[in-house]
Short mmCIF file of C-alpha atoms in Angstrom, two decimals:
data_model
loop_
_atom_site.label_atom_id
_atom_site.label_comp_id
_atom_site.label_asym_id
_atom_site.label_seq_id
_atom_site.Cartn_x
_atom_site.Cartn_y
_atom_site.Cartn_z
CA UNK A 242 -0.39 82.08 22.80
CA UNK A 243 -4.03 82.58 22.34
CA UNK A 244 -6.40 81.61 24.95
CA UNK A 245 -10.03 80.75 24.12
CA UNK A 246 -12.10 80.38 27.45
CA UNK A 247 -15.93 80.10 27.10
CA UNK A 248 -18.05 80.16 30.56
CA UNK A 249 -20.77 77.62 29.86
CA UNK A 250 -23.86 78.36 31.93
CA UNK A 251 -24.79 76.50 34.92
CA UNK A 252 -27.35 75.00 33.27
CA UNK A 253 -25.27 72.74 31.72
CA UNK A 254 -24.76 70.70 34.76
CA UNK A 255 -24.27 67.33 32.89
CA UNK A 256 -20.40 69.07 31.42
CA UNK A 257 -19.87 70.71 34.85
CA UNK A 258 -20.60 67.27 36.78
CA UNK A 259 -18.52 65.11 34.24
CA UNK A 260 -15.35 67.64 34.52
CA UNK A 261 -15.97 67.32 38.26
CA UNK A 262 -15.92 63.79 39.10
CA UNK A 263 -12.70 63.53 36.93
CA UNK A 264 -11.14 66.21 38.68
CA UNK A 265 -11.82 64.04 42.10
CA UNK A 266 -11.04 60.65 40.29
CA UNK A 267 -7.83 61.71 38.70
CA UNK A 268 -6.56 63.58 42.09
CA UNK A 269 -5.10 61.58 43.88
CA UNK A 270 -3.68 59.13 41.28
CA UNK A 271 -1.92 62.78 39.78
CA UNK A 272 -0.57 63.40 43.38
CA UNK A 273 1.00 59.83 44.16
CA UNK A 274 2.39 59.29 40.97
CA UNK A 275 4.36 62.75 41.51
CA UNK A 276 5.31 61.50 44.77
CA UNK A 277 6.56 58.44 43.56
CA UNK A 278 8.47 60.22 40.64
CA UNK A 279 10.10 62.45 43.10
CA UNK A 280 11.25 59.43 45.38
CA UNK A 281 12.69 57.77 41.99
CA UNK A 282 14.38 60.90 41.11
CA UNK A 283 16.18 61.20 44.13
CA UNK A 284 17.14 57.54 44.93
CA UNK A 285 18.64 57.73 41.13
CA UNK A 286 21.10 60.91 42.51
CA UNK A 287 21.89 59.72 45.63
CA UNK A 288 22.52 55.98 44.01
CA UNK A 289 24.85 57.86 41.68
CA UNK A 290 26.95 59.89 44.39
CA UNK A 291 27.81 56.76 46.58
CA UNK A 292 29.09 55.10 43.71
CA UNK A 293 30.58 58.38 42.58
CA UNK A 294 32.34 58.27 45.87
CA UNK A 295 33.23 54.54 46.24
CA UNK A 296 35.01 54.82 42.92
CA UNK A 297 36.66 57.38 43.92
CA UNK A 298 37.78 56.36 47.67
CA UNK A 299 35.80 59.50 49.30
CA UNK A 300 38.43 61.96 47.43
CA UNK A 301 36.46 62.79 44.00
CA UNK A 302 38.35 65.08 41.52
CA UNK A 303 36.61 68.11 40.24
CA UNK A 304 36.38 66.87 37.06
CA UNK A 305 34.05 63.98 38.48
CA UNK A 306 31.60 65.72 40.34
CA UNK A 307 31.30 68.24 37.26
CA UNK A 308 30.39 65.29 35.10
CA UNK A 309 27.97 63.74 37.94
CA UNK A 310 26.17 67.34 38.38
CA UNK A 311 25.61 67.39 34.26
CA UNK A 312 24.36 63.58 34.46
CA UNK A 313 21.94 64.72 37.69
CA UNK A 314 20.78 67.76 35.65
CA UNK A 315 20.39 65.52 32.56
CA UNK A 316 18.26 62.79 34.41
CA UNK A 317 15.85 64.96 35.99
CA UNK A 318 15.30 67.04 32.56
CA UNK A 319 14.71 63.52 30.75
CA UNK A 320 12.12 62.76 33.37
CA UNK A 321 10.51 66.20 33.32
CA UNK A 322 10.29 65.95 29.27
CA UNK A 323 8.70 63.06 29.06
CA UNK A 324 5.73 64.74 32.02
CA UNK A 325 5.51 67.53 29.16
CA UNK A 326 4.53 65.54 26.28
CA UNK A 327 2.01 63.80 27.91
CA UNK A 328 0.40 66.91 29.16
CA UNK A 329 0.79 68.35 25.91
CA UNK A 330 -0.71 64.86 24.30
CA UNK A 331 -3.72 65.40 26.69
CA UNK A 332 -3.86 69.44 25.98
CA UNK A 333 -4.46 68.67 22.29
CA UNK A 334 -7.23 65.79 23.58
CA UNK A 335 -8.93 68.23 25.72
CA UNK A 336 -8.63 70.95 23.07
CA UNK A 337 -10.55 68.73 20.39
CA UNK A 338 -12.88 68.42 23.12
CA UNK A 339 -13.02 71.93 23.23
CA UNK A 340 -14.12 72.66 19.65
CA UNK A 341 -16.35 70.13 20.09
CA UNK A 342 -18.63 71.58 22.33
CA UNK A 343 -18.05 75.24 21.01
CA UNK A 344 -19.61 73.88 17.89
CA UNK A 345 -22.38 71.98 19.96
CA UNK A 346 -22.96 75.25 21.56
CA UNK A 347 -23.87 77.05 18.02
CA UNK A 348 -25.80 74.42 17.02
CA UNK A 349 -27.77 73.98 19.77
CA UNK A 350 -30.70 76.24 20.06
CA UNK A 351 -31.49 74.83 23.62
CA UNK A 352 -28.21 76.16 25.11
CA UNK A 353 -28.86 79.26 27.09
CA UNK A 354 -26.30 82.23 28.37
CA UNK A 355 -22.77 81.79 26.55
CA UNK A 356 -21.22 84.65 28.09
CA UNK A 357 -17.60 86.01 26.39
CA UNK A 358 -15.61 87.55 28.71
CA UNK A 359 -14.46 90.97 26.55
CA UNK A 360 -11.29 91.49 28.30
CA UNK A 361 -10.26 87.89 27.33
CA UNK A 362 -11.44 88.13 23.67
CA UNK A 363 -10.06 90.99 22.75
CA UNK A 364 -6.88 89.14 23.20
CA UNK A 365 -7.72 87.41 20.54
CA UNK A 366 -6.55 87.38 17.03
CA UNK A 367 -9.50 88.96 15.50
CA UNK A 368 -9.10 87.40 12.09
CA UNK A 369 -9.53 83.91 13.77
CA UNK A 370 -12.40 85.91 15.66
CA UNK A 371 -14.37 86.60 12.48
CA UNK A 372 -13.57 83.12 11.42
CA UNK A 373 -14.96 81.54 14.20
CA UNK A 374 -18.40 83.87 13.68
CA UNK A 375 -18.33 83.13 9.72
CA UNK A 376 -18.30 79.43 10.65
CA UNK A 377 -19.81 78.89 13.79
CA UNK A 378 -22.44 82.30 13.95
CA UNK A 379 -24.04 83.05 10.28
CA UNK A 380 -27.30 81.33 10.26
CA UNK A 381 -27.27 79.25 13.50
CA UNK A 382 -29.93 80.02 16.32
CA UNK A 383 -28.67 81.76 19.23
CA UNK A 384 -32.38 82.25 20.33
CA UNK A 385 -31.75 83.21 24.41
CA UNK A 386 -28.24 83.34 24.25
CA UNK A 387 -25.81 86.05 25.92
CA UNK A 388 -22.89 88.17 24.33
CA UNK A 389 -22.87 90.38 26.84
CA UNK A 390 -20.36 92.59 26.56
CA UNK A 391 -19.22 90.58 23.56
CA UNK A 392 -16.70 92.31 20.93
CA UNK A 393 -18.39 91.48 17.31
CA UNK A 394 -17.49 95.36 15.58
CA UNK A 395 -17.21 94.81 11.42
CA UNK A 396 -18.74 91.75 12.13
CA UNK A 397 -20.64 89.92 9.10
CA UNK A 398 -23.84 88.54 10.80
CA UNK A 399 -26.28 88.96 7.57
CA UNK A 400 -29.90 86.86 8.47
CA UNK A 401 -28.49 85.79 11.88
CA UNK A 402 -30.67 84.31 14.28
CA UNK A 403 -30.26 87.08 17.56
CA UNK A 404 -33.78 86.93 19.24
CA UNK A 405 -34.20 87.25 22.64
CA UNK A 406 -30.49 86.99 22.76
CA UNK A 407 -28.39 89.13 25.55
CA UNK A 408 -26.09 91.88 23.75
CA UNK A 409 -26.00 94.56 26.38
CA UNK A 410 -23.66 96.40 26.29
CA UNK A 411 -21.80 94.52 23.30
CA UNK A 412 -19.77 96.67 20.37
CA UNK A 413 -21.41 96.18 17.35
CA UNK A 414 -20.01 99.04 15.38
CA UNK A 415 -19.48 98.90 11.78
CA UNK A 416 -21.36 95.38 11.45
CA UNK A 417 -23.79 94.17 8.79
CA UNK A 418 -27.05 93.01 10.68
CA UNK A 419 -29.27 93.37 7.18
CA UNK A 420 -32.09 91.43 7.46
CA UNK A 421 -31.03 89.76 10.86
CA UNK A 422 -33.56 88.55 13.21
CA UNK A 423 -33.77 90.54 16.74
CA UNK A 424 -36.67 90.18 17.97
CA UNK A 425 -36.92 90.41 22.00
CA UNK A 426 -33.14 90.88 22.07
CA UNK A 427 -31.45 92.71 24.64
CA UNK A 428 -29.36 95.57 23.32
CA UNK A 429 -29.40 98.07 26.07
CA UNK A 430 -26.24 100.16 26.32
CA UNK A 431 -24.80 98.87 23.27
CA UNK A 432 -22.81 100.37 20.60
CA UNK A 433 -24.15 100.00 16.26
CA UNK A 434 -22.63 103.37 15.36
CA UNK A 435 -22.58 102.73 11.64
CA UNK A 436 -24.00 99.15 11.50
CA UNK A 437 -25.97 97.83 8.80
CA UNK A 438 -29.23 97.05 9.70
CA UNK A 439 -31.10 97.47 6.38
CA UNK A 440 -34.93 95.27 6.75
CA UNK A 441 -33.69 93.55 10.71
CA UNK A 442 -36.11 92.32 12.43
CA UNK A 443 -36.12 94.21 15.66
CA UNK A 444 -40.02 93.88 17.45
CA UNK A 445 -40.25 94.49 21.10
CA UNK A 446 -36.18 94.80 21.58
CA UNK A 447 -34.92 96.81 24.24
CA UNK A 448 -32.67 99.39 22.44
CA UNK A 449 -32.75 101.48 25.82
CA UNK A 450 -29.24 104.27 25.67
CA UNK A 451 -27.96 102.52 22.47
CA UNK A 452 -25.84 104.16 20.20
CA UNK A 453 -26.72 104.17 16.52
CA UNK A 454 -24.91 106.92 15.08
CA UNK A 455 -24.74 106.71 11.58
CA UNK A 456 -26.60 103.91 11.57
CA UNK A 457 -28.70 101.98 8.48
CA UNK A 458 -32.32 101.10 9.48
CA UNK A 459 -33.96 101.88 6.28
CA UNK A 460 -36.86 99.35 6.36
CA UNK A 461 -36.31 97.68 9.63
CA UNK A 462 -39.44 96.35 11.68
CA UNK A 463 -38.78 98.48 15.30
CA UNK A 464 -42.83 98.15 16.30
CA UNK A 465 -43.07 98.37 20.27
CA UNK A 466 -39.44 98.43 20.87
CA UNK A 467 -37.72 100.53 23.47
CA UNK A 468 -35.14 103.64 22.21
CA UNK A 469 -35.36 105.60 25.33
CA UNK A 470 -32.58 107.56 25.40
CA UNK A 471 -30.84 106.21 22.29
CA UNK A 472 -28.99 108.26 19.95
CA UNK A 473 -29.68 107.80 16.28
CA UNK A 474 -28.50 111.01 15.29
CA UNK A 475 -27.60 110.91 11.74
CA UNK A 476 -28.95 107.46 10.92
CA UNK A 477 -31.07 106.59 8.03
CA UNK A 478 -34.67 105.07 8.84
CA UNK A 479 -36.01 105.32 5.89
CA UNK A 480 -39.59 103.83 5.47
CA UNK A 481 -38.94 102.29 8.95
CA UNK A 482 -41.86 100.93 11.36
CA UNK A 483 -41.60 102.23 14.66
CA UNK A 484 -45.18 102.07 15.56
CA UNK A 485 -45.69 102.30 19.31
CA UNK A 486 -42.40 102.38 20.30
CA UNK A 487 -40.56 104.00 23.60
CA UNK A 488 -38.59 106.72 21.80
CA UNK A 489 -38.80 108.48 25.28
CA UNK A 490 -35.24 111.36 25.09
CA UNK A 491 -34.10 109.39 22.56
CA UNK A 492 -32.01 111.60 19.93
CA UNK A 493 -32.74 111.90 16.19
CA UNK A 494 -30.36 114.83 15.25
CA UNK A 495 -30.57 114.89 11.37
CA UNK A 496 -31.55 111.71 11.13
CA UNK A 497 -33.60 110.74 7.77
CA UNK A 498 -37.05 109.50 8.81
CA UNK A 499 -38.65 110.19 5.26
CA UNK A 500 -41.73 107.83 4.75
CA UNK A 501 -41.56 106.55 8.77
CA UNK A 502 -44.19 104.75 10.83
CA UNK A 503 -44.70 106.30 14.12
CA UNK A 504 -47.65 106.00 15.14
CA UNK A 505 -48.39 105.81 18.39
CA UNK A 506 -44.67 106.16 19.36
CA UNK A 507 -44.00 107.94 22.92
CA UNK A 508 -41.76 110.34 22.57
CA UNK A 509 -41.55 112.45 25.21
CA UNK A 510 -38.74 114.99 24.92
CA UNK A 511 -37.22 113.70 22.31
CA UNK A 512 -34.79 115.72 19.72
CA UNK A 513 -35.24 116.05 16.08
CA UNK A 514 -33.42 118.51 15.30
CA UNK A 515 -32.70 119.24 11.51
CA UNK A 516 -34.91 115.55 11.04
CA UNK A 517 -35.88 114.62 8.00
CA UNK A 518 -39.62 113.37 8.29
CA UNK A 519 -40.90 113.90 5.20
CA UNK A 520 -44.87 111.76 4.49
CA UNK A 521 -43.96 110.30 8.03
CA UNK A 522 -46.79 109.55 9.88
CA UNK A 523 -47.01 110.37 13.62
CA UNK A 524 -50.83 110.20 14.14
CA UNK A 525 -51.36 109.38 17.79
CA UNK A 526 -47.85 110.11 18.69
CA UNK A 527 -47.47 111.48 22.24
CA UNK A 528 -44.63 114.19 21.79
CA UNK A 529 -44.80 116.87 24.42
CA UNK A 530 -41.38 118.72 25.08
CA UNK A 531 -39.97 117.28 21.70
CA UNK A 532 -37.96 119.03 19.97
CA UNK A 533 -38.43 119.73 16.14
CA UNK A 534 -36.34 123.02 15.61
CA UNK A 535 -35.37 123.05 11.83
CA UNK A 536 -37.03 119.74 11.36
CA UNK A 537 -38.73 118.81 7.48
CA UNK A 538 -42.32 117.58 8.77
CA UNK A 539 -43.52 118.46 4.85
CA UNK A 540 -46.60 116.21 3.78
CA UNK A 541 -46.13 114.77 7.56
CA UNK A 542 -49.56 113.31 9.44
CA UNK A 543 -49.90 114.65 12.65
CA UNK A 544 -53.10 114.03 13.74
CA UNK A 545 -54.57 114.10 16.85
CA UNK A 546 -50.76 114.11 18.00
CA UNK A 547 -49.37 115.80 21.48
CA UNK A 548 -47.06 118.23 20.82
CA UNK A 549 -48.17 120.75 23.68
CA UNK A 550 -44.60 122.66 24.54
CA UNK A 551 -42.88 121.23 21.65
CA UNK A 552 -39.92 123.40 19.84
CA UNK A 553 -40.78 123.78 16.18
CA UNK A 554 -39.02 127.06 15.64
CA UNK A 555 -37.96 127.30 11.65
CA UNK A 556 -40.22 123.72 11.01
CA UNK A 557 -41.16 123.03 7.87
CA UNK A 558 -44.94 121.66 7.89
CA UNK A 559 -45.91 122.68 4.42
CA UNK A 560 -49.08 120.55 3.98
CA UNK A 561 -48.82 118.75 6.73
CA UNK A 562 -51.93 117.29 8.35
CA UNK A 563 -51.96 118.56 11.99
CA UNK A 564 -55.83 117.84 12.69
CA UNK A 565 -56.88 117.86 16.16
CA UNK A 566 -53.18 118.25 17.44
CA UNK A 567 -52.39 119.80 20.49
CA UNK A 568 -49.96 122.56 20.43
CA UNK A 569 -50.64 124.20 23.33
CA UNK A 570 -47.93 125.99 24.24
CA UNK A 571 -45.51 125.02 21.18
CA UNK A 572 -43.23 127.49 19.92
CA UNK A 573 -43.68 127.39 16.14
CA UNK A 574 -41.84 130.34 15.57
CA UNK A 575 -40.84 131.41 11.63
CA UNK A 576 -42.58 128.22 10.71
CA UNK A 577 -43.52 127.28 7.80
CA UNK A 578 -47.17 126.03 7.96
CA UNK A 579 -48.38 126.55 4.26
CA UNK A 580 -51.11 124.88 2.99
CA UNK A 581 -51.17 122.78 6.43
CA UNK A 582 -54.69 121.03 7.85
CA UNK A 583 -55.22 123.06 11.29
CA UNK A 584 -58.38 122.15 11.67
CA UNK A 585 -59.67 121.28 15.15
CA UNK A 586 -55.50 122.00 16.41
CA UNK A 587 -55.24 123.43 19.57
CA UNK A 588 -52.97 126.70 19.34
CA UNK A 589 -53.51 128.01 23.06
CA UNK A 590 -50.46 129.85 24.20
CA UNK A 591 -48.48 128.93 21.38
CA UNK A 592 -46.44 131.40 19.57
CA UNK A 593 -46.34 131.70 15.68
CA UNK A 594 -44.98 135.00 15.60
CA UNK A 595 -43.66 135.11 12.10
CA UNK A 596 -45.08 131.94 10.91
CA UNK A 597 -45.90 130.87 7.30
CA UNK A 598 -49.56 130.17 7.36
CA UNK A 599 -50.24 130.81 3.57
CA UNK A 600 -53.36 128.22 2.49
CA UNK A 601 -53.27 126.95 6.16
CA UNK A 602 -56.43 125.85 7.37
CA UNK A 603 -57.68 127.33 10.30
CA UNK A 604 -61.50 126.67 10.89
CA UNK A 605 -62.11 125.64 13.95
CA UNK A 606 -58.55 125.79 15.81
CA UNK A 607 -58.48 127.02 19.57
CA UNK A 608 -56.49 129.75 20.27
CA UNK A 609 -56.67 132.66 22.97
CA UNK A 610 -54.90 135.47 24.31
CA UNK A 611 -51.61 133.88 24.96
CA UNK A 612 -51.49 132.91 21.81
CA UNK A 613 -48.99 135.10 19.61
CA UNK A 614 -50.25 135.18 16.20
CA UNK A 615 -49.65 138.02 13.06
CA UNK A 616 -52.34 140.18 13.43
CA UNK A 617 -53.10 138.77 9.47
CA UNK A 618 -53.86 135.29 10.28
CA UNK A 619 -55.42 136.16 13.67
CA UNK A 620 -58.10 138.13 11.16
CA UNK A 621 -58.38 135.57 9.16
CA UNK A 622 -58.62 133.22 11.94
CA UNK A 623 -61.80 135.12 13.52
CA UNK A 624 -63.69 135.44 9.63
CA UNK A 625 -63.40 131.75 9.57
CA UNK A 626 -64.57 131.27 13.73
CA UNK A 627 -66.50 133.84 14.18
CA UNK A 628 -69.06 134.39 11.20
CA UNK A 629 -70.11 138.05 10.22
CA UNK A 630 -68.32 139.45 13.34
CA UNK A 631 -66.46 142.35 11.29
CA UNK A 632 -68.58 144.22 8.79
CA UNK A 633 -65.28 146.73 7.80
CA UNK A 634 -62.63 144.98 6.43
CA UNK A 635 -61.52 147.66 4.45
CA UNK A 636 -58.18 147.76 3.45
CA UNK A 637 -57.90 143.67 4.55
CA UNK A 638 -54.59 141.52 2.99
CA UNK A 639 -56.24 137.79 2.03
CA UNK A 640 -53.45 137.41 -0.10
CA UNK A 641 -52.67 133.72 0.16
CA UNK A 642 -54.92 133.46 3.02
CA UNK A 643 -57.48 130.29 2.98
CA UNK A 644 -60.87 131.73 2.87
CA UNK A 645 -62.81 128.38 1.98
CA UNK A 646 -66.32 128.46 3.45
CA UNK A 647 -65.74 131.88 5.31
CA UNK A 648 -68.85 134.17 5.60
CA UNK A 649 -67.71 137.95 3.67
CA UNK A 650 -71.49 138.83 3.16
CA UNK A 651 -72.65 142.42 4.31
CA UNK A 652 -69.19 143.66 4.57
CA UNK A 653 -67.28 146.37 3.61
CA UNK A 654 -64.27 144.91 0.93
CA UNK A 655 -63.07 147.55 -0.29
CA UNK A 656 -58.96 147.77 -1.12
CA UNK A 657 -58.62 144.17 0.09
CA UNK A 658 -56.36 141.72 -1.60
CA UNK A 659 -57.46 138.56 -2.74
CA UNK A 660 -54.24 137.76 -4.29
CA UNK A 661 -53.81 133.94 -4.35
CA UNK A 662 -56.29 133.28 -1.55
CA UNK A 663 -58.31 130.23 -1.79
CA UNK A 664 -62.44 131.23 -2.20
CA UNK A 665 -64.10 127.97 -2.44
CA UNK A 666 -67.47 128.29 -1.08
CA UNK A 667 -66.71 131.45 0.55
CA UNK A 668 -69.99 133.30 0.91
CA UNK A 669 -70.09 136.97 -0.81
CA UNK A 670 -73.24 139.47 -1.86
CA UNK A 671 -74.11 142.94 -0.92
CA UNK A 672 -70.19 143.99 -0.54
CA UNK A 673 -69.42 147.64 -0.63
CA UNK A 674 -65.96 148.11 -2.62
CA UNK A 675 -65.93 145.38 -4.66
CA UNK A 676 -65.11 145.91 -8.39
CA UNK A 677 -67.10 144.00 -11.05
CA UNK A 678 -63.85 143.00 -12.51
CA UNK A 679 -63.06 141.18 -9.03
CA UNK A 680 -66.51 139.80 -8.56
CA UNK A 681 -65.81 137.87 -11.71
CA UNK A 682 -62.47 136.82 -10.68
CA UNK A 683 -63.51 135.86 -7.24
CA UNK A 684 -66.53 133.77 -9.18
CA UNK A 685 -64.24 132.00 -10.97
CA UNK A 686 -62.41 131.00 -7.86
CA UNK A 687 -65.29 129.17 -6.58
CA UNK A 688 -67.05 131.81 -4.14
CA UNK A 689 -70.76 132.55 -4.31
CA UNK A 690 -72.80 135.52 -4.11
CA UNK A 691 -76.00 135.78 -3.11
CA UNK A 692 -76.71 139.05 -4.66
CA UNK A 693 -77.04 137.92 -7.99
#
């Protein structure tokens, strides 16, 4: 047998108050016409066993009271038979009244707190399950209703209605949420490893310790919602908007967040690991402690973003904009920074020992002596801070260094390398060691010398 129970809310007190005055009306009627039933029942047995025993003189054969014990046994089964099918007869009643209000329920926007009890429902068939949520679920409004706890895994609830409604802790898994409306829903603790939720609607939720694993968000609408301490490792959020949002230890282990909205977001601590953020935008974003390790931040905009003691060992920030970002204290170890926008970025204490900084900009960026830098682009880094400080620069490697603007006049150039370094406006005349043939080059490049 498969029992349905549904625990309406106290709010609707007109259903509780109706099933309680007929629980006190029919009481009493229910308990004397058992009492009278019993009374007939036995009157019938003992009628039966004087007669047995005036027809027999006192002295009944075996036989006899055999037959009278079957007849007994008979008559009270009779009686009991008919009780049944009129409490089946009023089952079935009650049950059509039943499906009558579970369908109110659905359709009713006004009705507030359905709670499913999970231990019950998963004793459900879970065809008849997915059935009921077909029928009763896709496209209704459930706006403030609660599934806590409620089972709907594989579920197909495409363009449901689920704001503001209670799912905490419910098992979503595996379901297909595209384009579903969540807005101010409660979905703390739950479980969407692997759900669908390709354009939802999810503004201001509370996706606090949530599991989306795996999960399809490409497109969805997550401004100011809360992910603290949710795992969307491996989940796709492509072109996503998460602007604002609490992303507080949340986890984003290889997850693809290529074309992303974050601005803004708070994400203290969080881990990115091997993330794909590719042209995402993180201006603003408050990220101190994250962790980027391996992470594709190519073409990324990070400015004036806090990333002081962030991980970005092996990062890949090829032309990223990292303007007025603090990195104080990062650890941007082996990364590669080519062609990134450093300008204004503070570097204090950080350590980019080994670090790609090939056509990185680097006027104006703070850095002191905790920070570990290649002796290379710490030379570079004083040309383009600290104008005509070194006359000797003999022997120098530019090569792929970004010289734009710097100030080489009056100085001593000879043996340097210029190989692929960007000259643009880079000021040159009265160099010792410079070749004619290199003069021209450099000319070409965009630099200007005064000396001509």
């Amino acid at each position: 047998m498969i029992l349905l129970l549904v625990d309406f809310p106290k709010r609707m007190e007109d259903i509780s108050m109706t099933i309680a005055n007929r629980k006190k009306i029919n009481f009493s009627k229910k308990a004397k016409a058992k009492l009278i039933l019993s009374v007939l029942q036995m009157t019938l047995i003992s009628l039966g066993l004087i007669m047995m025993l005036l027809m027999t003189n006192g002295e009944p054969s075996l036989f006899v009271i055999i037959v009278s014990f079957i007849l007994a046994i008979f008559l009270v089964g009779f009686n009991q038979k008919i009780l049944l099918n009129k409490s089946l007869h009023k089952l079935f009643n009650n049950f059509g009244n039943y499906n009558f209000l579970f369908n109110h329920f659905f359709k009713n926007s006004n009705v507030k707190n359905l709670k499913i009890n999970q231990i019950q429902e998963n004793d459900v068939n879970k065809n008849i399950l997915q059935t009921k949520i077909n029928q009763e679920i896709i496209g209704q409004d459930l706006n403030t209703a609660s599934l806590i706890l409620a089972n709907l895994s594989d579920a197909e609830l495409v363009g449901v209605n689920f704001s503001n409604v209670y799912l905490n802790g419910a098992n979503l898994s595996g379901a297909n949420l595209s384009k579903a409306n969540l807005n101010y829903a409660n979905l703390s603790d739950a479980n969407l490893s692997g759900t669908k939720l390709v354009s939802v609607q999810l503004v201001s939720a509370n996706l606090s310790s949530v599991q989306l694993i795996g999960a399809d968000l490409s497109n969805a609408n997550l401004e100011h919602t809360n992910l603290s301490s949710a795992d969307l490792s491996n989940a796709e959020l492509v072109d996503v908007n998460l602007n604002s949002a609490n992303l507080s230890d949340a986890r984003f282990i290889s997850a693809n967040l290529t074309k992303a909205n974050l601005i803004g977001v708070y994400l203290w601590n969080g881990n990115l690991n091997n993330a794909q953020l590719v042209n995402t935008n993180l201006s603003n974003a408050y990220m101190s402690s994250a962790k980027l390790n391996y992470a594709n931040l190519s073409c990324a905009v990070l400015k004036n973003t806090q990333l002081s003691g962030a991980r970005l060992r092996n990062a890949n920030l090829k032309n990223a904009n990292l303007c007025g970002t603090q990195l104080v204290g990062a650890i941007l170890a082996h990364a590669n920074l080519e062609d990134a926008n450093l300008e204004d970025a503070n570097l204090e204490g950080a350590d980019l020992r080994g670090a790609n900084l090939s056509g990185a900009n680097l006027k104006c960026v703070k850095i002191n002596q905790a920070t570990k830098l290649d002796d290379k682009w710490r030379l570079i880094w004083e040309i383009l801070n600290y104008k005509n400080k070194r006359t000797d620069l003999r022997n120098a490697d530019f090569e792929d260094a970004n010289l734009q603007g710097a100030d080489l006049r009056n100085t001593d150039l000879s043996d340097v390398k210029f190989t692929r370094a960007k000259v643009d406006n880079a000021l040159f005349g009265y160099n010792q060691g410079l070749s004619l043939e290199m003069k021209l080059e450099l000319k070409l490049r965009g630099a200007v010398f005064e000396d001509d």
